[in-house]
Coordinates of N, CA, C and O and ligand atoms in Angstrom, one line a residue:
M1287 N -12.2 19.0 -45.5 CA -11.3 19.2 -45.2 C -10.3 18.1 -45.5 O -10.8 16.5 -45.1
N1288 N -9.0 18.1 -46.2 CA -8.4 16.9 -46.9 C -7.6 16.6 -46.0 O -6.1 16.9 -45.7
V1289 N -8.2 15.5 -45.8 CA -6.2 15.3 -44.4 C -5.9 13.1 -45.5 O -6.5 12.9 -45.3
P1290 N -4.7 13.9 -45.7 CA -3.5 12.2 -45.8 C -4.0 11.0 -45.5 O -3.9 11.6 -44.2
L1291 N -4.2 10.1 -45.5 CA -4.2 8.9 -45.3 C -3.5 8.6 -44.3 O -4.2 7.7 -42.9
Y1292 N -1.9 8.6 -44.9 CA -0.9 8.3 -43.4 C -1.5 9.1 -42.2 O -0.8 8.6 -41.6
E1293 N -1.7 10.6 -42.5 CA -1.9 11.5 -41.4 C -3.0 10.6 -40.4 O -3.1 10.5 -39.2
K1294 N -4.2 10.1 -41.0 CA -5.4 9.6 -40.1 C -4.7 8.6 -39.5 O -6.0 8.0 -38.6
I1295 N -4.0 7.5 -40.3 CA -3.6 6.2 -39.7 C -3.4 6.5 -38.5 O -3.4 6.3 -37.2
W1296 N -2.1 7.3 -38.2 CA -0.8 7.6 -37.4 C -2.4 8.7 -36.6 O -2.0 9.1 -35.1
M1297 N -3.1 9.8 -36.7 CA -4.6 10.6 -35.7 C -5.1 9.0 -35.1 O -5.3 8.8 -34.5
W1298 N -5.9 8.2 -35.7 CA -6.1 7.3 -35.5 C -5.0 6.2 -34.2 O -6.3 5.7 -33.3
M1299 N -4.5 6.2 -34.3 CA -3.2 5.4 -33.6 C -2.8 6.5 -32.2 O -2.8 5.8 -31.3
A1300 N -3.0 7.5 -32.3 CA -2.4 8.6 -30.9 C -3.9 8.5 -30.6 O -4.6 8.3 -28.8
G1301 N -4.7 8.1 -30.8 CA -6.3 8.5 -30.1 C -6.4 7.3 -29.2 O -7.5 7.0 -28.5
G1302 N -6.3 5.7 -30.1 CA -6.6 4.5 -29.5 C -5.8 4.2 -28.5 O -5.8 4.3 -27.4
L1303 N -4.2 5.5 -28.5 CA -3.3 5.2 -27.1 C -3.9 6.3 -25.5 O -3.8 5.2 -24.5
V1304 N -5.3 7.7 -26.1 CA -5.3 8.0 -25.1 C -6.4 7.2 -24.6 O -6.9 7.3 -23.4
V1305 N -7.0 6.6 -25.6 CA -8.0 5.2 -25.2 C -7.2 4.0 -24.5 O -7.8 4.1 -23.0
G1306 N -6.8 4.2 -24.4 CA -5.7 2.5 -23.7 C -5.5 3.1 -22.6 O -5.8 2.2 -21.1
F1307 N -4.4 4.6 -22.3 CA -4.5 4.5 -21.0 C -5.5 5.0 -20.3 O -5.4 4.7 -19.0
V1308 N -6.1 5.8 -20.8 CA -7.5 5.8 -19.5 C -8.7 4.3 -19.2 O -8.4 4.3 -17.9
A1309 N -8.5 3.5 -20.6 CA -8.6 2.3 -19.7 C -7.7 1.7 -18.7 O -8.4 0.9 -18.2
T1310 N -6.6 1.5 -19.2 CA -5.9 1.0 -18.3 C -6.0 1.4 -16.6 O -6.5 0.7 -15.4
V1311 N -6.0 3.1 -16.5 CA -6.8 3.9 -15.3 C -8.3 3.0 -14.9 O -8.3 2.6 -13.3
L1312 N -8.9 3.1 -16.0 CA -10.2 2.8 -14.9 C -10.2 1.0 -14.4 O -10.9 0.8 -13.9
I1313 N -10.0 0.8 -15.4 CA -10.1 -1.3 -14.8 C -9.2 -1.6 -14.1 O -9.7 -2.2 -12.9
T1314 N -8.0 -1.0 -13.6 CA -7.1 -1.4 -12.6 C -7.7 -0.7 -11.2 O -7.8 -1.0 -9.7
S1315 N -8.1 0.2 -11.5 CA -8.8 1.1 -10.1 C -10.4 0.4 -10.0 O -10.7 0.1 -8.6
I1316 N -10.5 0.0 -10.8 CA -12.6 -0.4 -10.5 C -11.8 -2.3 -10.5 O -12.6 -2.6 -9.2
G1317 N -11.8 -2.5 -11.6 CA -10.9 -4.3 -11.3 C -10.4 -4.5 -10.4 O -10.6 -5.4 -9.7
G1318 N -9.5 -4.2 -10.2 CA -8.1 -4.6 -9.5 C -8.5 -3.9 -7.8 O -7.5 -4.0 -6.6
A1319 N -9.7 -2.6 -7.5 CA -10.3 -2.0 -7.0 C -8.0 -1.0 -6.3 O -8.0 -1.7 -5.1
L1320 N -7.6 -0.7 -7.4 CA -6.2 0.1 -6.3 C -6.8 1.7 -6.9 O -6.3 1.7 -7.8
Q1321 N -6.5 1.3 -6.0 CA -6.5 3.1 -5.2 C -5.4 3.7 -4.9 O -5.0 3.3 -3.3
P1322 N -5.7 4.8 -5.6 CA -4.2 6.0 -4.2 C -4.9 6.2 -2.6 O -5.8 6.7 -2.9
P1323 N -4.0 6.2 -1.9 CA -4.7 6.2 -0.6 C -5.3 7.5 -0.2 O -4.4 9.2 -0.7
S1324 N -6.4 8.0 0.4 CA -6.8 9.5 0.6 C -6.6 10.2 2.6 O -7.4 10.7 1.5
H1325 N -6.2 8.7 2.9 CA -6.3 9.7 4.3 C -5.4 10.1 4.3 O -4.0 10.3 4.1
V1326 N -5.9 11.7 4.9 CA -5.0 13.2 5.4 C -4.4 12.7 7.0 O -5.7 13.2 7.6
E1327 N -3.4 12.1 7.5 CA -3.4 12.8 8.9 C -2.2 13.0 9.2 O -1.1 11.8 8.4
T1328 N -1.7 13.7 10.1 CA -0.3 14.1 9.9 C 0.4 13.6 11.2 O -0.2 12.9 12.6
I1329 N 1.3 13.6 11.9 CA 1.5 13.3 12.9 C 3.7 13.8 13.3 O 4.5 14.0 12.0
D1330 N 4.1 13.9 14.6 CA 5.6 14.6 14.4 C 6.5 13.4 14.5 O 6.4 12.8 15.0
P1331 N 7.1 13.3 12.9 CA 7.8 12.5 13.0 C 8.5 11.9 14.0 O 9.6 10.9 13.8
T1332 N 9.6 13.1 14.9 CA 10.6 13.2 15.8 C 9.9 11.9 16.8 O 10.5 12.3 17.8
Q1333 N 8.3 12.3 17.1 CA 7.5 11.6 18.4 C 7.3 10.8 17.9 O 5.9 10.3 18.6
V1334 N 7.3 9.8 16.9 CA 6.7 8.8 16.6 C 6.0 7.4 17.4 O 5.1 7.3 18.1
W1335 N 7.8 7.9 18.3 CA 7.1 6.0 19.9 C 6.6 6.6 21.1 O 5.8 5.9 21.6
R1336 N 6.5 8.3 21.0 CA 5.5 8.3 22.2 C 4.7 9.1 21.6 O 4.0 9.6 22.6
D1337 N 4.2 8.8 20.6 CA 2.2 9.4 20.0 C 1.7 8.3 20.4 O 2.0 7.0 19.8
P1338 N 0.6 8.5 21.3 CA -0.4 6.9 21.5 C -0.9 6.1 20.3 O -1.2 4.9 20.9
R1339 N -0.2 6.6 18.9 CA -1.3 6.2 17.7 C -0.2 5.1 17.9 O -0.8 4.4 17.0
F1340 N 1.1 5.3 17.5 CA 2.0 4.6 17.2 C 2.8 4.4 18.6 O 3.8 3.5 18.2
A1341 N 2.5 4.4 20.0 CA 3.2 3.8 20.6 C 3.4 1.8 21.0 O 4.3 1.2 21.0
H1342 N 2.5 1.5 20.8 CA 2.2 -0.5 20.9 C 1.6 -0.8 19.5 O 0.2 -0.9 19.7
P1343 N 3.1 -0.8 18.3 CA 2.4 -0.7 17.5 C 1.8 -2.6 16.7 O 2.3 -3.8 18.5
G1344 N 1.1 -2.5 16.6 CA 0.6 -4.6 16.6 C -0.6 -4.7 15.9 O -0.8 -3.8 15.3
V1345 N -1.4 -5.6 16.2 CA -2.3 -6.0 15.4 C -3.8 -5.4 16.6 O -4.0 -6.9 17.9
T1346 N -5.3 -5.9 15.8 CA -6.1 -5.7 17.3 C -7.2 -6.4 16.5 O -7.6 -6.2 15.4
V1347 N -7.9 -7.4 17.0 CA -8.8 -8.5 16.0 C -9.7 -7.7 16.2 O -9.7 -8.1 17.8
D1348 N -11.2 -7.8 16.4 CA -12.8 -7.9 17.0 C -13.4 -8.5 15.9 O -12.6 -9.5 14.7
H1349 N -14.9 -8.4 16.2 CA -15.4 -9.6 15.4 C -15.8 -8.8 14.0 O -16.6 -9.3 12.7
Q1350 N -15.6 -7.4 13.8 CA -15.3 -6.8 12.3 C -14.5 -6.9 11.5 O -14.6 -7.1 10.5
G1351 N -13.1 -7.6 12.4 CA -11.9 -7.5 11.5 C -11.3 -7.0 11.9 O -11.3 -7.8 13.2
A1352 N -10.1 -6.5 11.5 CA -8.6 -5.9 12.6 C -7.6 -4.7 11.3 O -8.1 -4.3 10.7
T1353 N -6.6 -4.2 13.1 CA -7.0 -3.3 12.1 C -5.2 -3.1 12.8 O -4.5 -3.7 13.8
V1354 N -4.5 -2.9 12.3 CA -2.7 -3.2 12.3 C -2.1 -1.9 12.5 O -2.5 -0.8 11.3
V1355 N -1.5 -1.8 13.0 CA -0.7 -0.5 13.2 C 0.9 -0.5 13.7 O 0.9 -1.4 14.7
A1356 N 1.4 -0.3 12.8 CA 2.6 -0.8 11.9 C 3.2 0.7 12.2 O 2.5 2.0 11.4
V1357 N 4.4 0.3 12.1 CA 6.0 1.8 11.9 C 7.0 1.0 10.6 O 7.4 0.0 11.2
G1358 N 7.4 2.3 10.1 CA 8.4 2.0 9.3 C 9.4 2.2 9.4 O 9.4 3.6 10.0
M1359 N 11.0 2.3 9.6 CA 12.4 2.5 10.2 C 13.1 1.8 9.0 O 12.9 0.8 8.8
M1360 N 14.0 3.3 9.2 CA 15.1 2.0 8.4 C 16.6 0.9 9.3 O 16.4 0.6 10.3
F1361 N 16.1 -0.6 9.2 CA 15.3 -1.6 8.0 C 14.6 -2.1 7.7 O 15.2 -3.5 8.1
A1362 N 13.7 -1.8 8.5 CA 12.0 -2.3 9.7 C 11.0 -2.4 9.0 O 10.9 -1.1 9.7
F1363 N 10.0 -3.1 10.1 CA 9.2 -3.0 9.6 C 8.5 -3.5 11.7 O 9.1 -4.4 12.0
N1364 N 7.9 -2.3 12.2 CA 7.7 -3.0 13.8 C 5.9 -3.0 13.1 O 5.6 -2.5 13.6
P1365 N 5.4 -4.5 13.3 CA 6.0 -5.6 13.8 C 6.5 -6.5 13.0 O 6.1 -5.5 11.6
A1366 N 7.3 -6.6 12.9 CA 7.5 -7.4 11.7 C 7.5 -8.7 11.6 O 7.3 -10.0 10.0
V1367 N 6.2 -9.6 11.9 CA 5.3 -10.8 11.7 C 4.0 -9.8 11.9 O 4.0 -10.2 13.4
I1368 N 2.4 -10.2 10.9 CA 1.6 -8.9 10.9 C 0.9 -10.3 11.0 O 0.3 -11.2 10.1
R1369 N -0.5 -10.8 11.8 CA -0.6 -11.5 11.7 C -2.7 -11.2 11.5 O -2.7 -10.6 12.5
V1370 N -3.5 -12.1 10.5 CA -4.6 -11.0 10.6 C -5.6 -12.2 10.5 O -5.7 -13.2 9.4
P1371 N -7.3 -12.3 10.0 CA -8.4 -12.9 10.1 C -8.3 -12.6 8.1 O -8.0 -11.7 7.5
A1372 N -8.5 -14.4 7.8 CA -9.2 -14.6 6.2 C -10.2 -13.4 6.0 O -11.3 -14.1 6.5
G1373 N -10.9 -13.0 4.8 CA -11.9 -12.5 4.8 C -12.5 -11.5 5.0 O -14.1 -11.0 4.6
K1374 N -11.3 -11.1 6.2 CA -12.4 -9.6 6.7 C -12.1 -8.4 6.2 O -10.4 -8.1 6.1
P1375 N -12.1 -7.0 6.5 CA -11.3 -6.7 6.5 C -10.4 -5.5 7.2 O -11.3 -5.7 8.8
V1376 N -9.2 -5.8 6.6 CA -8.5 -5.2 7.6 C -7.6 -3.6 6.7 O -7.8 -2.8 6.3
T1377 N -7.9 -2.6 8.9 CA -7.2 -1.6 8.5 C -6.2 -1.4 8.5 O -5.3 -1.6 10.3
F1378 N -5.2 -0.8 7.5 CA -3.9 -0.4 7.9 C -3.5 1.2 8.7 O -4.0 2.2 7.8
R1379 N -2.8 1.4 9.7 CA -2.4 2.3 9.6 C -1.1 2.5 10.6 O -0.5 1.8 11.3
M1380 N -0.3 2.9 9.8 CA 1.2 3.6 9.1 C 1.6 4.2 8.8 O 1.0 5.3 8.1
T1381 N 3.2 4.6 9.7 CA 3.8 5.8 9.4 C 5.6 5.6 9.3 O 5.3 4.2 9.4
S1382 N 6.1 6.8 8.9 CA 7.3 6.4 9.2 C 8.5 7.0 10.0 O 8.1 8.1 10.9
A1383 N 9.4 6.4 10.8 CA 9.7 7.2 12.2 C 11.1 7.1 11.4 O 11.8 8.6 12.3
D1384 N 11.1 7.8 10.4 CA 12.6 8.6 10.0 C 12.4 9.1 8.6 O 12.4 9.6 8.3
V1385 N 13.0 8.2 7.1 CA 13.0 9.0 5.9 C 11.6 7.5 5.4 O 10.8 7.0 5.9
T1386 N 11.3 8.4 4.1 CA 10.4 8.4 3.0 C 10.3 6.5 3.5 O 11.5 5.4 2.6
H1387 N 9.5 5.5 3.2 CA 9.5 4.7 2.8 C 8.1 3.5 2.2 O 7.5 4.7 2.1
G1388 N 8.5 2.5 1.3 CA 7.2 1.6 0.9 C 6.7 0.7 2.4 O 7.2 0.2 2.6
F1389 N 5.5 0.2 1.3 CA 4.6 -0.5 1.5 C 4.1 -1.7 1.3 O 2.7 -1.3 0.6
L1390 N 4.8 -2.5 0.7 CA 3.4 -3.4 -0.3 C 3.8 -4.9 0.3 O 4.7 -5.2 0.3
I1391 N 2.7 -5.6 0.1 CA 2.2 -6.9 0.3 C 1.8 -7.8 -1.1 O 1.6 -7.8 -1.9
V1392 N 3.2 -8.3 -1.6 CA 3.2 -8.8 -2.6 C 2.3 -9.5 -3.4 O 1.5 -10.4 -2.2
G1393 N 1.4 -9.6 -4.2 CA 0.4 -10.5 -4.5 C -1.1 -9.8 -4.8 O -2.3 -10.5 -4.4
T1394 N -0.9 -8.4 -3.5 CA -2.4 -8.6 -3.1 C -2.3 -7.0 -3.5 O -1.0 -6.6 -3.8
N1395 N -3.4 -6.2 -3.4 CA -3.7 -4.7 -3.6 C -3.1 -3.7 -2.5 O -3.3 -2.2 -3.2
A1396 N -2.6 -4.2 -1.3 CA -2.6 -3.3 -0.4 C -1.1 -2.9 -0.4 O -0.1 -3.5 -0.8
N1397 N -0.5 -1.8 -0.6 CA 0.4 -0.6 -1.4 C 1.0 0.5 -1.0 O -0.6 1.3 -1.6
T1398 N 1.3 0.8 -0.1 CA 1.4 2.3 -0.1 C 2.7 3.0 0.2 O 3.5 1.9 0.3
M1399 N 2.7 4.2 0.4 CA 4.4 4.9 1.2 C 4.3 4.8 2.5 O 2.6 5.5 3.5
L1400 N 5.2 5.3 3.0 CA 5.5 5.1 4.6 C 6.0 6.9 4.3 O 7.4 6.7 4.3
V1401 N 5.8 8.1 4.4 CA 6.2 9.2 4.3 C 5.8 9.9 5.7 O 5.0 9.8 6.4
P1402 N 7.4 10.1 6.4 CA 7.1 11.1 7.7 C 6.4 11.8 7.7 O 6.1 13.1 6.7
G1403 N 6.2 11.9 9.1 CA 4.5 13.5 9.2 C 3.4 12.9 9.1 O 2.6 13.8 9.1
Y1404 N 3.2 11.9 7.9 CA 1.8 11.8 7.6 C 1.6 9.9 7.9 O 2.2 9.2 8.4
V1405 N 0.1 9.6 8.0 CA -0.1 8.1 8.7 C -1.0 8.0 7.4 O -1.4 8.6 7.0
S1406 N -0.5 6.7 7.2 CA -1.4 5.9 5.6 C -2.0 5.1 6.2 O -1.7 4.2 7.1
Q1407 N -3.0 5.1 5.7 CA -4.4 4.2 6.4 C -5.0 3.9 4.3 O -5.3 4.6 4.2
F1408 N -5.1 2.6 5.1 CA -5.8 2.1 3.8 C -6.9 0.3 4.8 O -6.5 0.3 5.8
T1409 N -8.3 0.9 4.2 CA -9.0 -0.8 4.3 C -8.8 -1.9 3.1 O -8.6 -1.6 2.0
T1410 N -8.3 -2.8 3.5 CA -8.6 -4.0 2.2 C -8.9 -5.4 3.3 O -8.8 -5.3 4.0
S1411 N -9.1 -6.7 2.2 CA -9.1 -7.4 2.6 C -8.3 -9.1 2.2 O -8.4 -8.7 0.5
F1412 N -8.1 -10.1 3.1 CA -7.3 -11.4 2.2 C -8.2 -12.2 2.6 O -8.0 -12.9 3.2
R1413 N -8.4 -12.9 1.2 CA -9.3 -14.0 0.9 C -8.5 -15.3 0.6 O -9.1 -16.1 1.4
Q1414 N -7.7 -15.5 0.6 CA -6.8 -16.5 0.6 C -5.3 -16.7 1.7 O -4.9 -15.6 2.2
P1415 N -6.1 -17.6 2.7 CA -4.7 -17.6 4.0 C -3.3 -18.5 2.7 O -4.0 -19.2 2.4
G1416 N -2.7 -17.8 4.3 CA -0.8 -18.1 3.9 C -0.6 -17.2 4.3 O -1.1 -15.9 4.8
E1417 N 0.9 -17.1 3.9 CA 2.2 -16.2 4.0 C 2.2 -15.6 3.3 O 2.6 -16.2 2.0
Y1418 N 2.6 -13.8 2.8 CA 2.5 -12.9 2.4 C 4.3 -12.3 3.2 O 4.2 -11.7 4.2
L1419 N 5.0 -11.5 1.6 CA 5.9 -11.5 1.8 C 5.7 -9.9 1.4 O 4.6 -9.1 0.8
I1420 N 6.2 -9.2 2.9 CA 5.8 -7.9 2.9 C 7.1 -6.6 2.1 O 8.2 -7.2 3.0
V1421 N 7.3 -5.7 1.5 CA 8.4 -5.0 1.1 C 8.4 -3.8 1.0 O 7.4 -3.5 0.9
C1422 N 9.6 -3.4 1.4 CA 9.5 -1.8 1.4 C 10.3 -0.8 -0.6 O 11.2 -2.2 -0.6
H1423 N 9.1 -1.1 -0.8 CA 9.3 -0.7 -2.4 C 9.7 0.9 -2.8 O 9.0 0.9 -3.8
E1424 N 10.4 1.7 -1.6 CA 11.1 3.1 -2.0 C 12.0 2.7 -1.8 O 12.9 2.4 -0.2
Y1425 N 13.5 2.8 -2.6 CA 14.5 3.4 -1.4 C 15.0 3.8 -0.9 O 14.3 5.6 -0.5
C1426 N 14.7 3.4 0.7 CA 15.6 4.2 1.5 C 16.6 4.2 2.1 O 16.9 4.7 3.7
G1427 N 17.8 3.5 2.0 CA 19.3 3.8 2.4 C 20.1 2.5 1.8 O 19.3 2.1 1.6
L1428 N 20.9 2.3 2.5 CA 21.6 1.3 1.8 C 21.0 -0.1 2.8 O 21.5 -1.3 1.6
G1429 N 20.1 -0.3 3.4 CA 19.9 -1.5 4.0 C 18.2 -2.0 3.4 O 17.4 -2.8 4.0
H1430 N 17.9 -1.3 2.5 CA 16.8 -0.8 2.1 C 16.2 -2.3 1.3 O 15.2 -2.3 1.4
H1431 N 17.0 -3.5 1.1 CA 17.3 -4.2 0.4 C 16.7 -5.6 1.3 O 16.1 -6.3 1.3
L1432 N 17.5 -5.2 2.9 CA 16.4 -6.2 3.3 C 15.6 -5.2 4.1 O 15.1 -6.5 5.4
M1433 N 14.8 -5.0 3.7 CA 13.7 -4.3 4.7 C 12.2 -5.2 4.5 O 11.9 -4.8 3.5
S1434 N 12.4 -5.7 4.9 CA 11.0 -6.9 5.0 C 10.6 -7.1 6.3 O 10.5 -7.2 6.8
A1435 N 9.1 -7.7 5.6 CA 7.9 -8.3 7.3 C 7.0 -8.9 6.6 O 7.4 -9.5 5.4
K1436 N 6.6 -9.5 7.6 CA 5.7 -11.3 7.0 C 4.1 -10.9 7.2 O 4.0 -10.4 8.5
L1437 N 3.3 -10.7 6.4 CA 1.9 -10.9 6.9 C 1.3 -11.9 6.8 O 1.5 -12.9 5.8
I1438 N 0.3 -12.9 7.4 CA 0.2 -14.4 7.7 C -1.0 -14.0 7.8 O -1.5 -13.9 9.0
V1439 N -2.3 -14.5 6.9 CA -3.5 -14.5 7.2 C -4.1 -16.0 7.3 O -3.8 -16.6 7.1
E1440 N -5.0 -15.7 8.0 CA -5.2 -17.0 8.6 C -6.7 -17.4 8.8 O -7.5 -16.2 9.1
E1441 N -6.7 -17.8 9.0 CA -8.3 -19.0 8.5 C -9.5 -18.6 9.5 O -8.1 -19.0 11.3
V1442 N -11.3 -18.1 9.1 CA -11.5 -18.5 11.0 C -12.0 -19.0 11.2 O -13.1 -19.5 9.4
E1443 N -12.5 -19.6 11.7 CA -13.8 -20.2 12.2 C -14.6 -20.2 11.9 O -15.4 -18.7 12.5
P1444 N -16.1 -20.3 11.4 CA -17.4 -19.4 10.8 C -17.6 -20.0 12.3 O -17.6 -20.8 13.3
Ligands
LIG992 CU1 12.8 1.4 4.1 CU2 13.6 1.3 1.4

């Protein structure tokens, strides 16, 4: 088969792009531990505050790590300040009480959507103690830009 040089160059460039796209997915998912959340658990979005799983949002810490129960709503997160221990696994369990919100802890791999009717759950850990900004990154209404919270990662005594 006779393929002109010009066409060969384009074929190699197109092939290179495909390799580049696949490599991007592999590098971020393995290297950066960025994975789509796979937990599937449903909830009645109109009964979030009466549901025993979300009636008392907050942080529970034990010797293994921490569990954060949080609710996103127009235009705040409850709790607004989340304190977790550094270097320990932290499991986030969250949902929305109204519309779809986002939950991104800036500078970390913690990033999910809060979709009404579903419980978003993921586990991660924070090596670096300090304060982190949490923002909603799904447009949810006129106050979307005001919707934020704070994560405080605290050093744990050995
Ligand atoms: Cu909540 Cu944007």
